[in-house]
Amino acid sequence: MSDAPWQKAEVAGTKRALPLVKPEVVLAMLKRSKHPILVVGHKIVEIDLDGKKLIDFVIDIAKAGEIPIVATAHSVKEFLNREFQSVASMPVMDVANRLTDPEWKGLDGKGTYDLAFFIGLPYYMEWLILSGLKNFSGNLQTISLDGFYQPNATWSIPNISSKELREFFEALILKLGGQ
Amino acid sequence: MSDAPWQKAEVAGTKRALPLVKPEVVLAMLKRSKHPILVVGHKIVEIDLDGKKLIDFVIDIAKAGEIPIVATAHSVKEFLNREFQSVASMPVMDVANRLTDPEWKGLDGKGTYDLAFFIGLPYYMEWLILSGLKNFSGNLQTISLDGFYQPNATWSIPNISSKELREFFEALILKLGGQ
Amino acid sequence: MTRKNVDLKIKELKSNLGIMKDLRLSVGKVIDDSWEETIGPTPYPSITDLRNWDMKILQKYKPFYMPFCDLCCLCTYGKCDLSNNKRGACGLNMEAQQSRIVLLAACIGAATHTAHARHLVDELIEKFGRNYPLDVGGTNVEVEAPVTRLVTGIRPKTLGDLDTILDYLETQINHLLSATHTGQEGNNLDFESKVLQAGMVDQVGMEIADMAQVSCFGFPKADPNAPLVDLGFGAVDPTKPTIMVVGHNVPPAIGIMDYLNEKGLYGKIDVCGLCCTAHDITRYSSKAKIVGPISWQLRFIRSGLPDILVVDEQCIRADSLEEAKKIKAPLIASSSKNCLGLEDRTKDPVDEIVNDLVSGQVDGVLILDPEKVGEVAVRTAMEVAPKRKKFKIIPEIKDLIEIAKKCNLCNECRRACPNDQEIPKAMVSAGKGDLTKLEKIYEECIGCGRCEYVCPNEFPIHSFIVKAGEKKMKQEQYKIRAGRGAIQDVEIRRVGQPIIFGEIPGVVAFVGCANYPKGGEEVAEMIEEFAKRRFIVVTSGCAAMSAGMVKDEDGKSPYEKYPGNFDAGGLVNVGSCVSNPHIAGAAIKIASIFAKRNLRGNYEEIADYVHNRVGAVGIAWGAMSQKAASIASGFWRLGIPVIVGPHGSKYRRMLLGRKDRKEDWYVYDSRTGERVYGGPAPEHLFYAAETKEEAMVMIAKLCMRPNDNTKGRAIKLSHYIDLHKRFYGTMPDDIHLFVRRLSDIPITMKDEIVRILDEKGWKERIIPDPTLLPRMVRKKANKK
Amino acid sequence: MTRKNVDLKIKELKSNLGIMKDLRLSVGKVIDDSWEETIGPTPYPSITDLRNWDMKILQKYKPFYMPFCDLCCLCTYGKCDLSNNKRGACGLNMEAQQSRIVLLAACIGAATHTAHARHLVDELIEKFGRNYPLDVGGTNVEVEAPVTRLVTGIRPKTLGDLDTILDYLETQINHLLSATHTGQEGNNLDFESKVLQAGMVDQVGMEIADMAQVSCFGFPKADPNAPLVDLGFGAVDPTKPTIMVVGHNVPPAIGIMDYLNEKGLYGKIDVCGLCCTAHDITRYSSKAKIVGPISWQLRFIRSGLPDILVVDEQCIRADSLEEAKKIKAPLIASSSKNCLGLEDRTKDPVDEIVNDLVSGQVDGVLILDPEKVGEVAVRTAMEVAPKRKKFKIIPEIKDLIEIAKKCNLCNECRRACPNDQEIPKAMVSAGKGDLTKLEKIYEECIGCGRCEYVCPNEFPIHSFIVKAGEKKMKQEQYKIRAGRGAIQDVEIRRVGQPIIFGEIPGVVAFVGCANYPKGGEEVAEMIEEFAKRRFIVVTSGCAAMSAGMVKDEDGKSPYEKYPGNFDAGGLVNVGSCVSNPHIAGAAIKIASIFAKRNLRGNYEEIADYVHNRVGAVGIAWGAMSQKAASIASGFWRLGIPVIVGPHGSKYRRMLLGRKDRKEDWYVYDSRTGERVYGGPAPEHLFYAAETKEEAMVMIAKLCMRPNDNTKGRAIKLSHYIDLHKRFYGTMPDDIHLFVRRLSDIPITMKDEIVRILDEKGWKERIIPDPTLLPRMVRKKANKK
Ligand code: SF4
Ligand code: SF4
Ligand code: SF4
Ligand code: SF4
Ligand code: SF4
Ligand code: SF4
Ligand code: SF4
Ligand code: SF4
């Protein structure tokens, strides 16, 4: 477990993400949040944690935590394939750009988001998007759930093995009240 | 105590100095070293640790540890004023440049150095010199003793108060067998 | 002695300025009074002349910044921490700094093309004279230099004219670069406006370079039937001495071909190229071969095939000398831009140089005379080949397996890989004798070599990957159509109307480098998709090579399947990177030839036309360089959107539209002067797609333009919806923004779409004759 | 419409090239057959023509790299980690990357001066015509453009000639910039050679800019008695409306002076400047005032004195608009390089603009016409002044004390301060009512404002500092000699011999920015030291201002105490940054006028002469910008060493000699052709000193040259030893390297030194007629 950036050259700046090692932190953040969102990239379909695809963990988390999902790239299709319907779809650049706009009404029209989870984007792309949000999105808190440390998030799961990540998710889902 | 770079914008790169918190580390490094040197900048005259000037600690350390000193800029004068004679004098750029040359015979003609302590240089100048040495001086280990964390050293005392620094030096001098 | 060739010597000249003595005059600016076209408002625009246009564009497509670093380190006041709304010691803020870095990149890119053009034109003028006529397509191409005409108001006729235009370009780049100095420009949007100027200048620079080389070297002249040439690693004959040429400046390679020709050695030696020199040498002679794009450099060298490397400028790996040394092949550097620390032997006798290279006395030489390079390269290759016997440094499989077993799974390699390749897993498999995972990496690896530098065991990881892919590599044998150059006027006349009305659903240009996130096949796949859908597909540079590197079940690669003409369903390789302006040029020529708008020095009007009417999109899936940044900027100023791959987010900022902000999408209806909602078309100007699927959907969408007629819009919508359904599994959620009248709806989807429109409270609206320029309203009105 | 003014219209012209019709010709290159000087081997050198010379220099003074970052982030292949001998994805290594960044900086710097020159020359040609004669010193200055002659082989006579030379410079910068593109140059020393080319080009660019403005605006023409003008904050009359001009391009400020003059308003309004525009406006009119260097911008604005800010180009704080807003002063941006996002009002009526500015309708405007700027600025200032009543944002002392009490000693401010100022301690004192610590910081603060952005309590820290220094600030009232421009030929004739023999111990030039580690007094102190020692002390730019900002007990500032002529003990302010080439030019003219070497296109020989014979040193104590990098590079190529302050180590690499490596210091004795040990003179080419004491010792040492005669060497040694003893308390340990014969020893130190020499086993050696160029040996020999 390490909180050095996963891609070594994507070094941290003057402010770096707090390492997220306990699922409780997520719970606490969610409790404080008025309007969270879970941004889900296409890699959730490619990544497999010992037999269970990342997307299936994501669905469980979203359900348990009642967090709305925006699926980026073509990943929406996989959610639909799994008959998970409450998912919005938008290119990640559009999501990120709108997240810096305090006047954006959100995908649900309920106004600006205050907490954004990220998972399943290419590492460097997420790094950059989190950099954009860190610098230009005043009140937004960001959490990276990939298990690859993202220094530009507010909180990030550090670099952990897929086994550890699976355990983290299982614990999180339980604590959120899912199974 | 913190191991973030003292000047915040002088961020660490992909490899960062180990925090040096125990004087024992210095002892161990000295024991392993065949040819150490202590590079001393002009600020040792300006800095005062609760009534004792940095230069006086440096003299005590050098004596106790039998470490040859090279005084940079005009600081040699202050050593001589204190009747401390076993000190070489050289501009710090020349010292640094020569430290990257494996064929340099050293100030004493005894050959290349394997351990270099740094103290009393302007923070950013030391940062850069340590960067040069990190990248271009294969087998040299570097230790920053300023009490302002230097990420490019091999070991660096982290950011500590002048009181803590004084205590560190006192303990170090004792352990080195000085008084 | 003098920098320019001088035309006239005049002992004494009386003029309105008095008497001048002992002067020589060189032709300065050609004021071509035989060109009847009225000159527009902005010939030779200064860096502020088009600022108003830029601001219009930038209001629609606002920069979204993703800083690549929290710091600015551009001067010794710094480093400065600009994160979280801090300012630097010079007062600069983060937005401005990001745009400033983009400007710096665009300046470097534009300088690179312009300096290349300058070098070519200087050399060609010396060889052929200032009055050598330009000819890029004979009578098929009346508008020989659409970009240059548009920007400068000049119709260049001779090499000498190019010289004059280059002066202007260099001045502009110099001004722009100067604006990046600490304490100059302070506003982010003004930096962006300067980026657009750099892009525009860059397009002219490239156009000049390609015009010069097409004219002087007899490259295919706007020829849709340019020859098919060999492409791929497998096309190189391993039994022959091989000369490898890499870079962008073709004269040294031509020196080689000419020398071979002269000595009757054609056929005895293989000349094969990487990067744009490869494109351009096959435009010169279809006997040369293209190995592949930039990312093939390491693998090709290490394979041991090349007996000598000739590198010129741009896109040369900085370690080429070291890599060449490893396979015992000498190297010739041939450009002042890339001297590699080698001794300048330009003035030495050929015998001596050849001798030094063959004997291994020196690893390489610098020769700044293309003809001499030709002779030295050929003679050295002939002599070196039997000595080095294709010495390679790719390991044998059994050694590979033994070594792989020692991998300690530290992950360092993966964490250094720009594309996060799962090398450690592949090593485990390899250690067990299974190379399939490594072989998979071969297909995706961009050949950067970063993995090797970090392996604590010093495994030659990239060589392992190449070994694993060797079988596939040797089978790589394809055809590519040599770069055709410009688009003919008659082609433009044919497609002008269907394009601007939307009946040809789009012009999709795949350009740029090979830094692909998942290998070149994604590019090939996208290209097939749009060629099949009868878009006009254009390619250039490394992307054009990748496009050719697939085969169908009949063994045919795309260039064999799709015709080379600029028409629906065509696959048009314009050529090397400097051929890119033929793409922008085609859009411009639609305005000029088809729509009969004045080009001359009339940038705003034409850009306005292109932006609102020509459904063109650029895709730079592997864009990585500063040149890619400037090329994209040239498209943006014309209002043409550009899509990059995911790592393109590293360009630090996107230019994104907001379709949810209705107020952003109003245009003037030039018939009435009314401001009319034109829809978010195109939605973005610069945009990184996460996956090829997302890119394909977006390509189709970004081809829409306010000017589409209902038939055209219906066709475009049907492609967009079809791709969206295929890749996303759903209808798009923004159709109501693009359907203006019921007749816009593709017939087969009528019911479904009408239902959606009803839900959204959609109402029919006007299809404007769109423009962003108020003066265009008056103009049209005046004509009545 | 056309970029250049056109001289000749020719309906039909017959020449050896055939008949040309309907052409206009512009004067291209002037081949001045009336100049009898033989042309040397490298007129208009290409980027490789002087590479051999560069490599000679770079062998002696090898780059020592101190990477400012482990990474390269210049393209989207990256970021790449280059630390510890890794290579980037393009194959580049750390050495090459560091030199590449230096090249980038040097290109930006050179582009900035050259673009400035281009802008000036374009405007002046439009106003005065191409044939307007250049005149920088009348008959006192025969060699009017030493650098330009040396580099290009041209003797420029008119504004039009400058235009032609600018074409060459822009081409070169473009080539050089292009070499920084990913995949171009791969070798660090070749990058360094290109840095030197950029520096050389930069010197020509600056020379052109200064020649143009001196000639057209009637600045002092090589006048040692240029007027003394007011300098310092206290020189501004707070009762008058005040116009503040900042930057480097003087025409808008001249527009202001001219308008004042025309309307008889001189005396009713104060026009005061910062940075080089300040220098240049006082060269135009001694009624204008200089406030101070770049680091005074924030404090001067916040003081509330300026009623309007007019910013042109270079060294403008990027937040000037925001800062001006705070004190309710409007701003006029007047350069296309720095538009600050403001609306372009160049074509609007003056009344409207003034009205909008005065009413506060707009915060600022962009006006690209210097004359219009003049009228708008004056009229606005007159109307704004009574409304804003010198509104300032510097707090009152009692408020400051109350706020300071709330400081929570978090250290954020100190950790953001480039010079590590101990602000928290000063806050504690201030909270107790003692402002002395803050006042001390006032003297050292470089006015960057970074401390303010990080304070969690949002204290306006810089304003506190200014308040604490207010009393001192208001007393700042000094005199500076207006920039004199070039050095006269007669002065050169007088000092040539004593300089090259060493009897005048050195020419010490203090140049560049005000980013000083410990305030400007250090510069002033160094200057006094060397003026007193009767070196020739030259100043320019911000350093020239700092030089004036001290007073002796009689209230005299240095410019009042030391004469302005180029002679031992003189204090010579050449002018603004673009006046720097007068310094290099003086060295060159020694070779040409005194030693009668051919200048024309004869770079190597002259550089060899200067390097081995002219004991000149540049000190850029506060150097921070890219321009400083290019200016220094221009000196390096001539072999003139440059010393920077400690933060100059941020330039990423030094060029250091190794006096302990005897083999590095051999020269040819041109009398015999023998290789002779010349000693480490000068020891370094680029070097950051840790303290002013170290710098002073090094200045004295770096003035030594192999060519010194024994008398000269003795004088130089005595200064060196004297300073060394004073600051280090000891004899230098390297005297034996500099004493060649016993007669080199300063008489007063004879015994002491002879003892040392004996210890070191010193032996007498030859004093060569030194050169690094073998061909200079033949040349001399042939003459016999
Ligand atoms: S350019 Fe400005 S922000 Fe960048 S390092 Fe220099 S002072 Fe800081
Ligand atoms: S060479 Fe290939 S596998 Fe290795 S780091 Fe580069 S892209 Fe990744
Ligand atoms: S870096 Fe080398 S040892 Fe480490 S995982 Fe990769 S191949 Fe194995
Ligand atoms: S497409 Fe990119 S990598 Fe390929 S040759 Fe052009 S610039 Fe180089
Ligand atoms: S901008 Fe680039 S070079 Fe500069 S500090 Fe950041 S990563 Fe390093
Ligand atoms: S220029 Fe080379 S070293 Fe720098 S980021 Fe690009 S690939 Fe990496
Ligand atoms: S304004 Fe002065 S005190 Fe504040 S950070 Fe800058 S130099 Fe330091
Ligand atoms: S940043 Fe503000 S609160 Fe912190 S020490 Fe400085 S002045 Fe005090």
mmCIF file of N, CA and C in Angstrom, chain A residues 5-8 13-14 41-42 46 72-74 76-77 80 89 91 93-94 96-98 100-101 104 121 124 127-128 131-132 134-136 159, chain C residues 64-68 70 81 83-84 94-95 412 415 417-418 420 518 647 649-650 656 658 660 684 687-688 690-691 693-694 726-728 730:
data_model
loop_
_atom_site.group_PDB
_atom_site.id
_atom_site.type_symbol
_atom_site.label_atom_id
_atom_site.label_comp_id
_atom_site.label_asym_id
_atom_site.label_seq_id
_atom_site.Cartn_x
_atom_site.Cartn_y
_atom_site.Cartn_z
ATOM 1 N N PRO A 5 1.997 8.334 -6.468
ATOM 2 C CA PRO A 5 1.161 8.201 -7.668
ATOM 3 C C PRO A 5 1.445 6.883 -8.375
ATOM 4 N N TRP A 6 0.401 6.259 -8.874
ATOM 5 C CA TRP A 6 0.581 4.962 -9.520
ATOM 6 C C TRP A 6 1.491 5.083 -10.730
ATOM 7 N N GLN A 7 1.146 5.933 -11.649
ATOM 8 C CA GLN A 7 2.100 6.185 -12.732
ATOM 9 C C GLN A 7 3.129 7.146 -12.141
ATOM 10 N N LYS A 8 4.342 6.672 -12.081
ATOM 11 C CA LYS A 8 5.330 7.357 -11.253
ATOM 12 C C LYS A 8 5.571 8.802 -11.653
ATOM 13 N N GLY A 13 1.430 17.404 -6.607
ATOM 14 C CA GLY A 13 1.810 18.805 -6.534
ATOM 15 C C GLY A 13 1.974 19.251 -5.103
ATOM 16 N N THR A 14 1.562 20.486 -4.854
ATOM 17 C CA THR A 14 1.755 21.029 -3.515
ATOM 18 C C THR A 14 0.707 20.508 -2.539
ATOM 19 N N GLY A 41 -15.882 5.257 -15.444
ATOM 20 C CA GLY A 41 -15.250 5.146 -16.756
ATOM 21 C C GLY A 41 -15.347 3.746 -17.355
ATOM 22 N N HIS A 42 -14.845 3.624 -18.574
ATOM 23 C CA HIS A 42 -15.068 2.383 -19.320
ATOM 24 C C HIS A 42 -14.257 1.206 -18.790
ATOM 25 N N GLU A 46 -13.470 -3.759 -17.995
ATOM 26 C CA GLU A 46 -12.257 -4.540 -18.290
ATOM 27 C C GLU A 46 -11.654 -5.138 -17.031
ATOM 28 N N THR A 72 -19.373 7.133 -18.257
ATOM 29 C CA THR A 72 -18.699 7.860 -19.330
ATOM 30 C C THR A 72 -18.379 6.890 -20.462
ATOM 31 N N ALA A 73 -17.957 7.468 -21.599
ATOM 32 C CA ALA A 73 -17.687 6.692 -22.808
ATOM 33 C C ALA A 73 -18.875 5.756 -23.048
ATOM 34 N N HIS A 74 -18.565 4.527 -23.452
ATOM 35 C CA HIS A 74 -19.644 3.613 -23.812
ATOM 36 C C HIS A 74 -20.044 2.716 -22.649
ATOM 37 N N VAL A 76 -22.125 3.023 -20.354
ATOM 38 C CA VAL A 76 -23.565 2.941 -20.059
ATOM 39 C C VAL A 76 -24.167 1.640 -20.576
ATOM 40 N N LYS A 77 -23.660 1.197 -21.718
ATOM 41 C CA LYS A 77 -24.237 -0.003 -22.325
ATOM 42 C C LYS A 77 -24.143 -1.194 -21.379
ATOM 43 N N LEU A 80 -26.766 -1.035 -18.746
ATOM 44 C CA LEU A 80 -28.067 -1.431 -19.287
ATOM 45 C C LEU A 80 -28.123 -2.940 -19.490
ATOM 46 N N SER A 89 -25.535 9.105 -18.859
ATOM 47 C CA SER A 89 -24.383 8.864 -19.740
ATOM 48 C C SER A 89 -23.898 10.190 -20.286
ATOM 49 N N PRO A 91 -19.963 12.031 -21.970
ATOM 50 C CA PRO A 91 -18.506 11.955 -22.092
ATOM 51 C C PRO A 91 -17.851 12.563 -20.857
ATOM 52 N N MET A 93 -15.285 14.317 -20.411
ATOM 53 C CA MET A 93 -14.855 15.705 -20.517
ATOM 54 C C MET A 93 -16.025 16.649 -20.231
ATOM 55 N N ASP A 94 -17.188 16.258 -20.699
ATOM 56 C CA ASP A 94 -18.366 17.086 -20.424
ATOM 57 C C ASP A 94 -18.715 17.077 -18.946
ATOM 58 N N ALA A 96 -16.695 16.576 -16.451
ATOM 59 C CA ALA A 96 -15.680 17.329 -15.716
ATOM 60 C C ALA A 96 -15.865 18.825 -15.916
ATOM 61 N N ASN A 97 -16.067 19.222 -17.141
ATOM 62 C CA ASN A 97 -16.252 20.632 -17.449
ATOM 63 C C ASN A 97 -17.441 21.207 -16.678
ATOM 64 N N ARG A 98 -18.540 20.463 -16.670
ATOM 65 C CA ARG A 98 -19.725 20.970 -15.968
ATOM 66 C C ARG A 98 -19.498 21.009 -14.457
ATOM 67 N N THR A 100 -17.081 22.055 -12.982
ATOM 68 C CA THR A 100 -16.412 23.297 -12.575
ATOM 69 C C THR A 100 -17.359 24.490 -12.657
ATOM 70 N N ASP A 101 -18.561 24.257 -13.110
ATOM 71 C CA ASP A 101 -19.509 25.360 -13.285
ATOM 72 C C ASP A 101 -20.462 25.401 -12.096
ATOM 73 N N TRP A 104 -24.165 24.941 -12.862
ATOM 74 C CA TRP A 104 -24.708 23.744 -13.524
ATOM 75 C C TRP A 104 -25.796 23.138 -12.643
ATOM 76 N N LEU A 121 -11.552 5.199 -14.937
ATOM 77 C CA LEU A 121 -11.000 5.971 -16.055
ATOM 78 C C LEU A 121 -9.540 5.607 -16.237
ATOM 79 N N TYR A 124 -4.112 8.302 -16.194
ATOM 80 C CA TYR A 124 -3.645 9.671 -16.441
ATOM 81 C C TYR A 124 -4.800 10.612 -16.739
ATOM 82 N N TRP A 127 -6.228 11.524 -13.513
ATOM 83 C CA TRP A 127 -5.267 12.430 -12.860
ATOM 84 C C TRP A 127 -5.523 13.867 -13.302
ATOM 85 N N LEU A 128 -5.678 14.022 -14.621
ATOM 86 C CA LEU A 128 -5.844 15.358 -15.178
ATOM 87 C C LEU A 128 -7.194 15.954 -14.829
ATOM 88 N N SER A 131 -7.133 17.070 -11.446
ATOM 89 C CA SER A 131 -6.355 18.295 -11.375
ATOM 90 C C SER A 131 -7.228 19.491 -11.747
ATOM 91 N N GLY A 132 -7.978 19.333 -12.813
ATOM 92 C CA GLY A 132 -8.896 20.401 -13.223
ATOM 93 C C GLY A 132 -9.888 20.719 -12.114
ATOM 94 N N LYS A 134 -9.610 20.020 -8.863
ATOM 95 C CA LYS A 134 -8.909 20.548 -7.690
ATOM 96 C C LYS A 134 -8.704 22.056 -7.814
ATOM 97 N N ASN A 135 -8.333 22.471 -9.030
ATOM 98 C CA ASN A 135 -8.002 23.873 -9.232
ATOM 99 C C ASN A 135 -9.203 24.771 -9.513
ATOM 100 N N PHE A 136 -10.193 24.215 -10.157
ATOM 101 C CA PHE A 136 -11.248 25.094 -10.658
ATOM 102 C C PHE A 136 -12.647 24.763 -10.174
ATOM 103 N N ASN A 159 -2.378 2.913 -3.611
ATOM 104 C CA ASN A 159 -2.089 1.759 -4.470
ATOM 105 C C ASN A 159 -2.236 0.486 -3.647
ATOM 106 N N PHE C 64 -11.500 24.509 -20.957
ATOM 107 C CA PHE C 64 -11.609 23.770 -19.695
ATOM 108 C C PHE C 64 -10.209 23.285 -19.362
ATOM 109 N N TYR C 65 -9.687 23.743 -18.242
ATOM 110 C CA TYR C 65 -8.281 23.491 -17.928
ATOM 111 C C TYR C 65 -8.083 22.278 -17.037
ATOM 112 N N MET C 66 -7.083 21.497 -17.378
ATOM 113 C CA MET C 66 -6.671 20.376 -16.537
ATOM 114 C C MET C 66 -5.160 20.496 -16.347
ATOM 115 N N PRO C 67 -4.736 21.269 -15.368
ATOM 116 C CA PRO C 67 -3.289 21.519 -15.244
ATOM 117 C C PRO C 67 -2.494 20.215 -15.132
ATOM 118 N N PHE C 68 -1.419 20.181 -15.847
ATOM 119 C CA PHE C 68 -0.533 19.009 -15.887
ATOM 120 C C PHE C 68 0.414 19.046 -14.689
ATOM 121 N N ASP C 70 0.920 21.571 -10.770
ATOM 122 C CA ASP C 70 0.432 22.700 -9.969
ATOM 123 C C ASP C 70 1.292 23.943 -10.142
ATOM 124 N N ASP C 81 3.675 28.205 -7.158
ATOM 125 C CA ASP C 81 2.528 27.331 -6.961
ATOM 126 C C ASP C 81 1.274 28.105 -7.358
ATOM 127 N N SER C 83 -1.732 26.638 -7.823
ATOM 128 C CA SER C 83 -2.948 25.868 -7.565
ATOM 129 C C SER C 83 -3.926 26.658 -6.698
ATOM 130 N N ASN C 84 -5.188 26.293 -6.845
ATOM 131 C CA ASN C 84 -6.232 26.898 -6.007
ATOM 132 C C ASN C 84 -6.210 28.411 -6.020
ATOM 133 N N MET C 94 -3.473 30.513 -12.894
ATOM 134 C CA MET C 94 -3.383 29.175 -13.460
ATOM 135 C C MET C 94 -3.984 29.074 -14.864
ATOM 136 N N GLU C 95 -5.137 29.707 -15.070
ATOM 137 C CA GLU C 95 -5.748 29.653 -16.400
ATOM 138 C C GLU C 95 -4.773 30.202 -17.437
ATOM 139 N N GLU C 412 7.464 -1.901 -11.433
ATOM 140 C CA GLU C 412 8.099 -0.654 -11.866
ATOM 141 C C GLU C 412 7.849 -0.390 -13.350
ATOM 142 N N ARG C 415 4.366 0.800 -14.030
ATOM 143 C CA ARG C 415 4.149 2.152 -13.526
ATOM 144 C C ARG C 415 4.921 3.200 -14.325
ATOM 145 N N CYS C 417 5.121 2.775 -17.716
ATOM 146 C CA CYS C 417 4.548 2.687 -19.071
ATOM 147 C C CYS C 417 3.460 3.733 -19.247
ATOM 148 N N PRO C 418 3.550 4.536 -20.297
ATOM 149 C CA PRO C 418 2.525 5.564 -20.480
ATOM 150 C C PRO C 418 1.136 4.955 -20.628
ATOM 151 N N ASP C 420 0.206 2.021 -19.181
ATOM 152 C CA ASP C 420 -0.138 1.138 -18.064
ATOM 153 C C ASP C 420 -0.239 -0.330 -18.512
ATOM 154 N N LYS C 518 -4.341 2.234 -27.293
ATOM 155 C CA LYS C 518 -4.476 0.777 -27.399
ATOM 156 C C LYS C 518 -4.062 0.260 -28.770
ATOM 157 N N HIS C 647 -5.218 10.311 -23.857
ATOM 158 C CA HIS C 647 -4.014 10.984 -23.349
ATOM 159 C C HIS C 647 -3.925 12.409 -23.895
ATOM 160 N N SER C 649 -5.856 14.539 -23.229
ATOM 161 C CA SER C 649 -6.194 15.432 -22.108
ATOM 162 C C SER C 649 -4.926 16.062 -21.543
ATOM 163 N N LYS C 650 -3.781 15.448 -21.845
ATOM 164 C CA LYS C 650 -2.507 16.012 -21.380
ATOM 165 C C LYS C 650 -2.155 17.327 -22.078
ATOM 166 N N LEU C 656 -14.527 23.296 -25.030
ATOM 167 C CA LEU C 656 -15.767 22.546 -24.955
ATOM 168 C C LEU C 656 -16.993 23.443 -25.050
ATOM 169 N N ARG C 658 -21.168 23.890 -24.541
ATOM 170 C CA ARG C 658 -22.140 23.469 -23.527
ATOM 171 C C ARG C 658 -23.497 23.414 -24.190
ATOM 172 N N ASP C 660 -26.091 22.372 -23.121
ATOM 173 C CA ASP C 660 -27.193 22.679 -22.203
ATOM 174 C C ASP C 660 -27.408 24.176 -22.008
ATOM 175 N N HIS C 684 -18.356 20.604 -29.838
ATOM 176 C CA HIS C 684 -17.056 20.909 -29.235
ATOM 177 C C HIS C 684 -16.049 21.322 -30.291
ATOM 178 N N TYR C 687 -11.481 18.214 -27.882
ATOM 179 C CA TYR C 687 -12.171 17.288 -27.019
ATOM 180 C C TYR C 687 -11.419 15.967 -27.015
ATOM 181 N N ALA C 688 -11.143 15.433 -25.810
ATOM 182 C CA ALA C 688 -10.487 14.135 -25.696
ATOM 183 C C ALA C 688 -11.546 13.074 -25.420
ATOM 184 N N GLU C 690 -12.629 9.240 -24.436
ATOM 185 C CA GLU C 690 -12.070 8.219 -23.551
ATOM 186 C C GLU C 690 -11.806 6.915 -24.304
ATOM 187 N N THR C 691 -12.691 6.583 -25.236
ATOM 188 C CA THR C 691 -12.553 5.328 -25.984
ATOM 189 C C THR C 691 -12.885 5.559 -27.452
ATOM 190 N N GLU C 693 -15.013 3.997 -29.086
ATOM 191 C CA GLU C 693 -16.468 3.976 -29.244
ATOM 192 C C GLU C 693 -17.035 5.384 -29.036
ATOM 193 N N GLU C 694 -16.599 6.001 -27.964
ATOM 194 C CA GLU C 694 -17.058 7.365 -27.707
ATOM 195 C C GLU C 694 -16.665 8.280 -28.855
ATOM 196 N N ARG C 726 -25.530 1.507 -31.264
ATOM 197 C CA ARG C 726 -24.624 0.365 -31.277
ATOM 198 C C ARG C 726 -23.676 0.375 -30.086
ATOM 199 N N PHE C 727 -23.115 1.483 -29.815
ATOM 200 C CA PHE C 727 -22.070 1.505 -28.775
ATOM 201 C C PHE C 727 -22.609 1.808 -27.379
ATOM 202 N N TYR C 728 -23.685 2.543 -27.308
ATOM 203 C CA TYR C 728 -24.213 2.945 -25.989
ATOM 204 C C TYR C 728 -25.465 2.156 -25.614
ATOM 205 N N THR C 730 -28.401 2.858 -26.451
ATOM 206 C CA THR C 730 -29.570 3.727 -26.270
ATOM 207 C C THR C 730 -29.651 4.773 -27.366
#
